[in-house]
Amino acid sequence: MSANKKLLILAGDGIGPEVMRQVRRLVDWMGRRRGQTFEVKEGLVGGAAIEASGVPLSEATLADAKAADAVLLGAVGGPKWDKIEFERRPEAGLLRLRKELALFANLRPAIVLDALVDASPLKADIVRGLDIMIVRELTGGVYFGEPRGITTLENGERQGVNTQVYTTSEIQRVARVAFELARKRSRKVCSVEKANVMESGLLWREEVTALHAAEFSDVELSHMYADNCGMQLIRNPRQFDVIVTDNLFGDMLSDEAAMLTGSLGMLPSASLGVADATGTRRALYEPVHGSAPDIAGRDIANPIAAMFSFAMCLRYSFDLAAEAEMIEKAAAQVLKGGLRTTDIMAPGMARCSTTVMGDSILRALDKLNVGAV
Ligand code: NAD
């Protein structure tokens, strides 16, 4: 493969540009050392775009995002823009991007690296070796369902209404993503809903079961109620491989799973859209963390979440699993060697800057690459 892989980098605000600088170095390294070259465009999103053009996502940037094979995003937002109305805020740029690219599947891995096992609030015995993937439906369900709103009833009481609604195709397309992912992992999917008390949950279960029988019987499928899943994630998280669930439950369960790892600066994510005729999906990759205005501009942010997001991009948008693994391995080695950014600092370790973490990961990659050829 060569230069036909199109990337759009939107660094955004706060620590976004700092962590994305390290991602850019990874992109360049892939061209230099692995012959995997990318056509890279950069653009503005969020507060940076508001400053430049008055809107958090310009039409030109949106067009670039649609033309790209994958978008790599840093983070948006900050106190400077907190007072403007919601539709013009930095976050609105990101929401529009997700909507316009029709990114319906949000992938959030929760992985506990050996070197960081003590960063988890849970006992090391429970989380050691954890490697799960939560697939959350992102564009349907109760956050978007109609009717919605707050009304005043005849008796003067106020009533708030939201509607949980899913269709066959919405359920099947996100379940398909989960089954396909599971095929590249341990071939286990747990589908999560509340089929015991919600019709939409019952439909979810029936549709996932039907798709499984028709196309994915080589994958082990189980079902679990969302409340139980919340409990099992704490009791025995390693029982899971891929979890697929709706927008609301996914919102909560993916945050809960994130906390199992104990470190926001380490968590990547991917959001995938509908596959075209060639099987290629629109995709956006971003760290789970925000723009961290409290530490922005000091070169102390952890760049690993953003770097791991690029690894996900290599794996899911470009089928470069070996290169993705190299990035993950290089970071794990650097952490094993005792280097830590402030957010994951622990007694006896060596504190380092964003740039030094990037330098060290690139050096580890060079060594791994020598081993690989
Ligand atoms: P945050 O994730 O930015 O920060 C939470 C805490 O974690 C802070 O103390 C921060 O210093 C720390 N932190 C986060 N990422 C880190 C990293 N890579 N390295 C070291 N420390 C890190 O969340 P917040 O403070 O609630 O929000 C700050 C701004 O970010 C807000 O404007 C919010 O709207 C925005 N935000 C954006 C996104 C996004 O772009 N997807 C996500 C969440 C929040």
Short mmCIF file of C-alpha atoms and ligand atoms in Angstrom, two decimals:
data_model
loop_
_atom_site.label_atom_id
_atom_site.label_comp_id
_atom_site.label_asym_id
_atom_site.label_seq_id
_atom_site.Cartn_x
_atom_site.Cartn_y
_atom_site.Cartn_z
CA MET A 1 0.00 0.00 0.00
CA SER A 2 1.25 3.50 -0.61
CA ALA A 3 0.27 7.15 -0.72
CA ASN A 4 -3.45 6.68 -1.32
CA LYS A 5 -4.24 6.56 2.40
CA LYS A 6 -5.80 9.90 3.31
CA LEU A 7 -5.65 11.21 6.87
CA LEU A 8 -7.12 14.40 8.25
CA ILE A 9 -5.57 15.57 11.52
CA LEU A 10 -7.70 17.92 13.63
CA ALA A 11 -5.64 18.72 16.72
CA GLY A 12 -8.25 20.99 18.36
CA ASP A 13 -7.70 22.79 21.64
CA GLY A 14 -5.82 22.64 24.92
CA ILE A 15 -3.54 19.61 25.02
CA GLY A 16 -4.95 18.46 21.65
CA PRO A 17 -2.12 20.03 19.60
CA GLU A 18 0.51 18.76 22.07
CA VAL A 19 -0.57 15.12 21.93
CA MET A 20 -1.27 15.23 18.19
CA ARG A 21 2.30 16.44 17.56
CA GLN A 22 3.43 13.05 18.85
CA VAL A 23 0.85 11.32 16.64
CA ARG A 24 2.20 13.21 13.62
CA ARG A 25 5.66 11.86 14.44
CA LEU A 26 4.21 8.34 14.42
CA VAL A 27 2.55 8.94 11.05
CA ASP A 28 5.87 10.13 9.60
CA TRP A 29 7.70 7.20 11.19
CA MET A 30 5.34 4.75 9.46
CA GLY A 31 6.26 6.28 6.09
CA ARG A 32 9.98 6.38 6.79
CA ARG A 33 10.49 3.02 8.42
CA ARG A 34 7.59 0.84 7.26
CA GLY A 35 6.86 2.20 3.80
CA GLN A 36 3.29 3.03 4.89
CA THR A 37 2.86 6.55 3.60
CA PHE A 38 -0.17 8.73 4.23
CA GLU A 39 -1.48 11.81 2.50
CA VAL A 40 -1.93 14.07 5.52
CA LYS A 41 -4.06 17.20 5.74
CA GLU A 42 -4.41 19.25 8.89
CA GLY A 43 -7.37 21.38 9.90
CA LEU A 44 -9.03 23.26 12.71
CA VAL A 45 -11.87 22.15 14.93
CA GLY A 46 -13.43 23.41 18.17
CA GLY A 47 -12.17 26.59 19.80
CA ALA A 48 -9.26 26.87 17.36
CA ALA A 49 -11.75 26.91 14.47
CA ILE A 50 -13.98 29.45 16.25
CA GLU A 51 -10.99 31.78 16.56
CA ALA A 52 -10.11 31.36 12.89
CA SER A 53 -13.53 31.32 11.22
CA GLY A 54 -16.20 32.00 13.83
CA VAL A 55 -17.60 28.45 13.70
CA PRO A 56 -16.40 25.27 15.45
CA LEU A 57 -16.34 23.29 12.18
CA SER A 58 -16.08 25.02 8.82
CA GLU A 59 -17.69 23.63 5.67
CA ALA A 60 -14.22 23.24 4.14
CA THR A 61 -13.00 21.14 7.08
CA LEU A 62 -16.15 19.05 6.96
CA ALA A 63 -15.53 18.42 3.25
CA ASP A 64 -11.93 17.40 4.04
CA ALA A 65 -13.22 15.02 6.72
CA LYS A 66 -15.61 13.43 4.22
CA ALA A 67 -12.82 13.06 1.68
CA ALA A 68 -10.42 11.45 4.18
CA ASP A 69 -10.18 7.71 4.87
CA ALA A 70 -9.81 8.53 8.55
CA VAL A 71 -9.91 11.56 10.82
CA LEU A 72 -7.53 11.81 13.78
CA LEU A 73 -8.83 14.22 16.39
CA GLY A 74 -7.11 15.61 19.50
CA ALA A 75 -9.63 17.28 21.82
CA VAL A 76 -11.90 20.30 21.82
CA GLY A 77 -13.11 22.83 24.34
CA GLY A 78 -11.89 25.11 27.08
CA PRO A 79 -12.99 27.81 29.51
CA LYS A 80 -12.54 30.53 26.89
CA TRP A 81 -15.58 29.26 24.98
CA ASP A 82 -17.74 28.07 27.90
CA LYS A 83 -20.02 31.10 27.82
CA ILE A 84 -21.11 30.99 24.17
CA GLU A 85 -24.40 29.39 23.19
CA PHE A 86 -24.39 25.63 22.79
CA GLU A 87 -24.59 25.43 18.95
CA ARG A 88 -21.49 27.58 18.53
CA ARG A 89 -19.36 25.94 21.22
CA PRO A 90 -16.26 23.85 20.41
CA GLU A 91 -18.10 20.61 21.32
CA ALA A 92 -20.73 21.37 18.66
CA GLY A 93 -17.98 21.01 16.03
CA LEU A 94 -17.21 17.50 17.19
CA LEU A 95 -20.89 16.53 17.42
CA ARG A 96 -21.49 17.80 13.88
CA LEU A 97 -18.49 15.86 12.61
CA ARG A 98 -19.81 12.64 14.20
CA LYS A 99 -23.27 13.28 12.78
CA GLU A 100 -22.19 14.24 9.25
CA LEU A 101 -19.88 11.23 9.02
CA ALA A 102 -22.75 9.06 10.37
CA LEU A 103 -20.48 7.44 12.93
CA PHE A 104 -22.83 4.97 14.55
CA ALA A 105 -20.40 2.62 16.33
CA ASN A 106 -18.16 3.82 19.11
CA LEU A 107 -15.32 1.47 20.03
CA ARG A 108 -13.71 1.87 23.43
CA PRO A 109 -11.05 -0.65 24.42
CA ALA A 110 -10.21 -1.05 28.10
CA ILE A 111 -6.77 -2.57 28.41
CA VAL A 112 -4.68 -2.88 31.55
CA LEU A 113 -0.98 -2.92 30.73
CA ASP A 114 1.16 -4.87 33.18
CA ALA A 115 3.24 -1.79 33.98
CA LEU A 116 0.11 0.14 35.03
CA VAL A 117 -1.78 -2.57 36.87
CA ASP A 118 -1.52 -0.61 40.13
CA ALA A 119 -3.15 2.46 38.57
CA SER A 120 -6.50 0.62 38.62
CA PRO A 121 -8.74 1.31 41.61
CA LEU A 122 -9.48 -2.44 41.60
CA LYS A 123 -7.19 -5.14 42.96
CA ALA A 124 -4.38 -6.16 40.61
CA ASP A 125 -5.65 -9.77 40.68
CA ILE A 126 -8.97 -8.71 39.15
CA VAL A 127 -7.67 -6.50 36.33
CA ARG A 128 -4.26 -7.95 35.41
CA GLY A 129 -4.21 -8.71 31.67
CA LEU A 130 -7.62 -7.11 31.07
CA ASP A 131 -8.37 -6.53 27.38
CA ILE A 132 -12.00 -5.82 26.54
CA MET A 133 -13.71 -3.83 23.83
CA ILE A 134 -16.98 -1.99 24.33
CA VAL A 135 -18.98 -1.25 21.20
CA ARG A 136 -21.57 1.44 21.88
CA GLU A 137 -24.35 2.40 19.46
CA LEU A 138 -23.81 6.14 18.99
CA THR A 139 -26.52 7.70 16.83
CA GLY A 140 -29.79 6.18 18.04
CA GLY A 141 -31.66 5.30 21.20
CA VAL A 142 -32.92 7.53 23.96
CA TYR A 143 -30.55 10.45 23.26
CA PHE A 144 -32.19 11.02 19.87
CA GLY A 145 -35.63 9.34 20.07
CA GLU A 146 -38.86 11.29 19.53
CA PRO A 147 -41.05 12.40 21.21
CA ARG A 148 -38.87 14.24 23.63
CA GLY A 149 -39.19 17.41 25.66
CA ILE A 150 -40.56 18.97 28.83
CA THR A 151 -44.24 19.84 28.96
CA THR A 152 -46.62 21.13 31.60
CA LEU A 153 -49.58 18.88 32.33
CA GLU A 154 -53.16 20.01 32.94
CA ASN A 155 -52.70 19.61 36.68
CA GLY A 156 -49.72 21.99 36.58
CA GLU A 157 -47.05 19.30 37.03
CA ARG A 158 -44.14 19.32 34.61
CA GLN A 159 -43.30 16.17 32.63
CA GLY A 160 -39.99 15.26 30.99
CA VAL A 161 -40.07 12.73 28.15
CA ASN A 162 -37.42 10.87 26.20
CA THR A 163 -37.98 7.91 23.94
CA GLN A 164 -35.84 4.82 23.64
CA VAL A 165 -36.24 3.67 20.05
CA TYR A 166 -34.28 1.24 17.85
CA THR A 167 -34.94 -0.34 14.47
CA THR A 168 -33.74 -3.66 13.05
CA SER A 169 -31.14 -2.03 10.81
CA GLU A 170 -29.75 0.18 13.59
CA ILE A 171 -29.30 -2.85 15.85
CA GLN A 172 -27.92 -5.14 13.17
CA ARG A 173 -25.30 -2.73 11.83
CA VAL A 174 -23.75 -2.13 15.25
CA ALA A 175 -23.96 -5.82 16.15
CA ARG A 176 -22.20 -6.62 12.86
CA VAL A 177 -19.31 -4.35 13.86
CA ALA A 178 -19.08 -6.18 17.20
CA PHE A 179 -19.12 -9.65 15.61
CA GLU A 180 -16.51 -8.67 13.02
CA LEU A 181 -14.27 -7.27 15.77
CA ALA A 182 -14.70 -10.42 17.84
CA ARG A 183 -13.49 -12.49 14.89
CA LYS A 184 -10.19 -10.62 15.13
CA ARG A 185 -10.04 -11.15 18.92
CA SER A 186 -11.28 -14.00 21.13
CA ARG A 187 -14.52 -14.63 19.21
CA LYS A 188 -16.83 -13.77 22.09
CA VAL A 189 -19.60 -11.17 22.06
CA CYS A 190 -21.79 -10.24 25.01
CA SER A 191 -24.88 -8.26 23.98
CA VAL A 192 -26.23 -6.02 26.73
CA GLU A 193 -29.75 -4.56 27.17
CA LYS A 194 -32.73 -4.73 29.52
CA ALA A 195 -34.91 -7.18 27.61
CA ASN A 196 -36.65 -8.04 30.89
CA VAL A 197 -38.29 -4.60 31.21
CA MET A 198 -37.94 -2.80 27.85
CA GLU A 199 -39.48 -3.72 24.48
CA SER A 200 -36.59 -1.98 22.72
CA GLY A 201 -34.28 -4.29 24.70
CA LEU A 202 -36.29 -7.34 23.68
CA LEU A 203 -36.05 -6.30 20.01
CA TRP A 204 -32.31 -5.71 20.49
CA ARG A 205 -31.87 -9.25 21.82
CA GLU A 206 -33.96 -10.82 19.05
CA GLU A 207 -32.18 -8.95 16.26
CA VAL A 208 -28.68 -9.69 17.63
CA THR A 209 -29.64 -13.36 18.00
CA ALA A 210 -30.99 -13.51 14.42
CA LEU A 211 -27.89 -11.87 12.93
CA HIS A 212 -25.66 -14.20 14.91
CA ALA A 213 -27.50 -17.28 13.64
CA ALA A 214 -27.47 -16.04 10.04
CA GLU A 215 -23.87 -14.81 9.71
CA PHE A 216 -21.71 -15.23 12.79
CA SER A 217 -22.30 -18.65 14.33
CA ASP A 218 -18.49 -19.08 14.61
CA VAL A 219 -18.57 -16.37 17.32
CA GLU A 220 -19.79 -17.19 20.83
CA LEU A 221 -22.77 -14.97 21.74
CA SER A 222 -24.13 -14.34 25.22
CA HIS A 223 -26.72 -11.86 26.49
CA MET A 224 -26.69 -9.92 29.73
CA TYR A 225 -28.91 -7.35 31.41
CA ALA A 226 -27.23 -3.96 31.66
CA ASP A 227 -27.44 -3.74 35.46
CA ASN A 228 -25.77 -7.13 35.80
CA CYS A 229 -23.11 -6.11 33.27
CA GLY A 230 -22.30 -3.06 35.41
CA MET A 231 -21.76 -5.40 38.34
CA GLN A 232 -19.81 -8.04 36.39
CA LEU A 233 -17.42 -5.39 35.04
CA ILE A 234 -16.29 -4.82 38.62
CA ARG A 235 -16.57 -8.40 39.88
CA ASN A 236 -14.88 -10.24 37.02
CA PRO A 237 -14.13 -7.98 34.04
CA ARG A 238 -11.91 -10.54 32.30
CA GLN A 239 -14.96 -12.72 31.49
CA PHE A 240 -15.68 -10.28 28.61
CA ASP A 241 -14.12 -9.91 25.18
CA VAL A 242 -16.43 -7.69 23.08
CA ILE A 243 -19.50 -6.06 24.67
CA VAL A 244 -22.10 -4.54 22.34
CA THR A 245 -24.78 -2.28 23.72
CA ASP A 246 -27.01 0.70 23.04
CA ASN A 247 -26.24 4.40 23.33
CA LEU A 248 -27.41 4.95 26.92
CA PHE A 249 -26.04 1.78 28.52
CA GLY A 250 -22.88 2.11 26.43
CA ASP A 251 -22.32 5.62 27.71
CA MET A 252 -22.23 4.36 31.27
CA LEU A 253 -20.59 0.98 30.81
CA SER A 254 -17.74 2.37 28.68
CA ASP A 255 -16.92 4.96 31.36
CA GLU A 256 -17.07 2.26 34.00
CA ALA A 257 -14.73 0.04 31.96
CA ALA A 258 -12.41 3.00 31.43
CA MET A 259 -12.05 3.42 35.16
CA LEU A 260 -10.89 -0.20 35.43
CA THR A 261 -7.69 0.94 33.75
CA GLY A 262 -7.38 3.95 36.08
CA SER A 263 -5.74 6.33 33.61
CA LEU A 264 -7.59 8.73 31.29
CA GLY A 265 -4.36 9.61 29.50
CA MET A 266 -4.09 6.04 28.18
CA LEU A 267 -7.55 5.51 26.64
CA PRO A 268 -8.11 5.60 22.87
CA SER A 269 -11.38 5.37 20.95
CA ALA A 270 -12.69 4.88 17.45
CA SER A 271 -16.03 5.84 15.91
CA LEU A 272 -17.01 4.00 12.74
CA GLY A 273 -19.59 4.74 10.06
CA VAL A 274 -21.40 2.71 7.41
CA ALA A 275 -19.27 0.51 5.14
CA ASP A 276 -19.19 1.43 1.44
CA ALA A 277 -19.20 -1.09 -1.43
CA THR A 278 -15.50 -1.91 -0.80
CA GLY A 279 -16.12 -2.50 2.92
CA THR A 280 -14.35 0.76 3.88
CA ARG A 281 -15.95 2.74 6.68
CA ARG A 282 -15.80 6.45 7.49
CA ALA A 283 -13.94 6.69 10.77
CA LEU A 284 -12.80 9.09 13.46
CA TYR A 285 -10.18 8.25 16.05
CA GLU A 286 -9.67 10.27 19.22
CA PRO A 287 -8.44 9.92 22.78
CA VAL A 288 -11.20 9.58 25.36
CA HIS A 289 -9.84 12.50 27.38
CA GLY A 290 -10.73 16.15 26.79
CA SER A 291 -8.59 19.23 26.21
CA ALA A 292 -7.32 19.32 29.82
CA PRO A 293 -7.03 23.12 30.04
CA ASP A 294 -5.51 22.78 33.53
CA ILE A 295 -2.30 21.35 32.06
CA ALA A 296 -2.37 22.72 28.48
CA GLY A 297 0.76 24.35 27.07
CA ARG A 298 3.13 22.77 29.59
CA ASP A 299 4.30 19.72 27.62
CA ILE A 300 3.23 17.39 30.43
CA ALA A 301 0.14 15.70 28.92
CA ASN A 302 0.22 11.97 28.32
CA PRO A 303 0.28 11.45 24.51
CA ILE A 304 -0.35 7.69 24.69
CA ALA A 305 -4.18 7.82 24.39
CA ALA A 306 -3.79 9.78 21.15
CA MET A 307 -0.98 7.50 19.94
CA PHE A 308 -3.09 4.40 20.70
CA SER A 309 -5.97 6.03 18.79
CA PHE A 310 -3.69 6.17 15.76
CA ALA A 311 -2.88 2.48 16.35
CA MET A 312 -6.63 1.77 16.22
CA CYS A 313 -6.77 3.76 12.98
CA LEU A 314 -4.03 1.60 11.46
CA ARG A 315 -5.85 -1.55 12.54
CA TYR A 316 -9.45 -0.67 11.62
CA SER A 317 -9.15 1.78 8.72
CA PHE A 318 -6.03 0.46 6.97
CA ASP A 319 -5.79 -3.19 8.02
CA LEU A 320 -2.26 -2.61 9.34
CA ALA A 321 -2.50 -4.79 12.45
CA ALA A 322 1.25 -5.44 12.65
CA GLU A 323 2.05 -1.71 12.69
CA ALA A 324 -0.71 -1.06 15.26
CA GLU A 325 0.73 -3.76 17.50
CA MET A 326 4.19 -2.23 17.18
CA ILE A 327 2.93 1.08 18.58
CA GLU A 328 1.16 -0.66 21.45
CA LYS A 329 4.21 -2.80 22.20
CA ALA A 330 6.60 0.17 22.05
CA ALA A 331 4.52 2.16 24.55
CA ALA A 332 4.22 -0.86 26.85
CA GLN A 333 8.01 -1.29 26.79
CA VAL A 334 8.64 2.38 27.59
CA LEU A 335 6.25 2.17 30.55
CA LYS A 336 7.86 -1.07 31.69
CA GLY A 337 11.18 0.79 31.64
CA GLY A 338 9.77 3.15 34.28
CA LEU A 339 9.06 6.33 32.30
CA ARG A 340 5.82 8.10 33.30
CA THR A 341 3.98 11.29 32.42
CA THR A 342 2.56 13.08 35.46
CA ASP A 343 -0.94 11.57 35.21
CA ILE A 344 0.37 8.01 35.61
CA MET A 345 3.34 8.83 37.86
CA ALA A 346 4.01 6.26 40.61
CA PRO A 347 6.66 5.94 43.32
CA GLY A 348 10.07 4.88 42.00
CA MET A 349 9.27 5.85 38.37
CA ALA A 350 10.90 8.59 36.26
CA ARG A 351 8.64 11.56 35.43
CA CYS A 352 8.87 12.79 31.82
CA SER A 353 7.35 15.34 29.44
CA THR A 354 5.00 14.75 26.51
CA THR A 355 7.90 15.18 24.10
CA VAL A 356 10.21 12.79 25.95
CA MET A 357 7.44 10.17 26.08
CA GLY A 358 7.08 10.59 22.29
CA ASP A 359 10.87 10.38 21.77
CA SER A 360 11.07 7.22 23.84
CA ILE A 361 8.19 5.50 22.05
CA LEU A 362 9.78 6.31 18.67
CA ARG A 363 13.10 4.89 19.87
CA ALA A 364 11.36 1.72 21.06
CA LEU A 365 9.65 1.49 17.66
CA ASP A 366 13.01 1.75 15.90
CA LYS A 367 14.26 -1.18 17.97
CA LEU A 368 11.15 -3.26 17.38
CA ASN A 369 11.41 -2.53 13.67
CA VAL A 370 14.98 -3.79 13.51
CA GLY A 371 13.71 -6.97 15.18
CA ALA A 372 10.88 -7.20 12.64
CA VAL A 373 13.02 -7.17 9.44
P1 NAD B 1 -10.42 16.32 30.58
O1 NAD B 1 -10.40 14.94 30.07
O2 NAD B 1 -9.95 17.37 29.66
O3 NAD B 1 -9.55 16.41 31.93
C1 NAD B 1 -9.88 15.71 33.13
C2 NAD B 1 -8.61 15.60 34.00
O4 NAD B 1 -7.73 14.63 33.43
C3 NAD B 1 -7.81 16.89 34.08
O5 NAD B 1 -7.26 17.03 35.36
C4 NAD B 1 -6.71 16.71 33.06
O6 NAD B 1 -5.52 17.42 33.36
C5 NAD B 1 -6.48 15.21 33.10
N1 NAD B 1 -6.07 14.70 31.78
C6 NAD B 1 -6.87 14.50 30.71
N2 NAD B 1 -6.16 14.04 29.67
C7 NAD B 1 -4.89 13.94 30.09
C8 NAD B 1 -3.69 13.53 29.46
N3 NAD B 1 -3.63 13.12 28.18
N4 NAD B 1 -2.55 13.57 30.18
C9 NAD B 1 -2.57 13.96 31.46
N5 NAD B 1 -3.67 14.36 32.12
C10 NAD B 1 -4.83 14.35 31.43
O7 NAD B 1 -11.93 16.61 31.04
P2 NAD B 1 -12.58 17.96 31.60
O8 NAD B 1 -11.62 18.67 32.48
O9 NAD B 1 -13.89 17.56 32.12
O10 NAD B 1 -12.85 18.86 30.31
C11 NAD B 1 -11.97 19.87 29.84
C12 NAD B 1 -12.46 20.39 28.50
O11 NAD B 1 -12.40 19.32 27.55
C13 NAD B 1 -13.92 20.86 28.53
O12 NAD B 1 -14.02 22.01 27.70
C14 NAD B 1 -14.69 19.70 27.94
O13 NAD B 1 -15.86 20.10 27.31
C15 NAD B 1 -13.69 19.17 26.93
N6 NAD B 1 -13.85 17.74 26.59
C16 NAD B 1 -13.64 17.43 25.30
C17 NAD B 1 -13.71 16.10 24.92
C18 NAD B 1 -13.41 15.77 23.49
O14 NAD B 1 -12.81 16.57 22.79
N7 NAD B 1 -13.78 14.60 23.01
C19 NAD B 1 -13.97 15.10 25.85
C20 NAD B 1 -14.16 15.45 27.19
C21 NAD B 1 -14.08 16.81 27.55
#
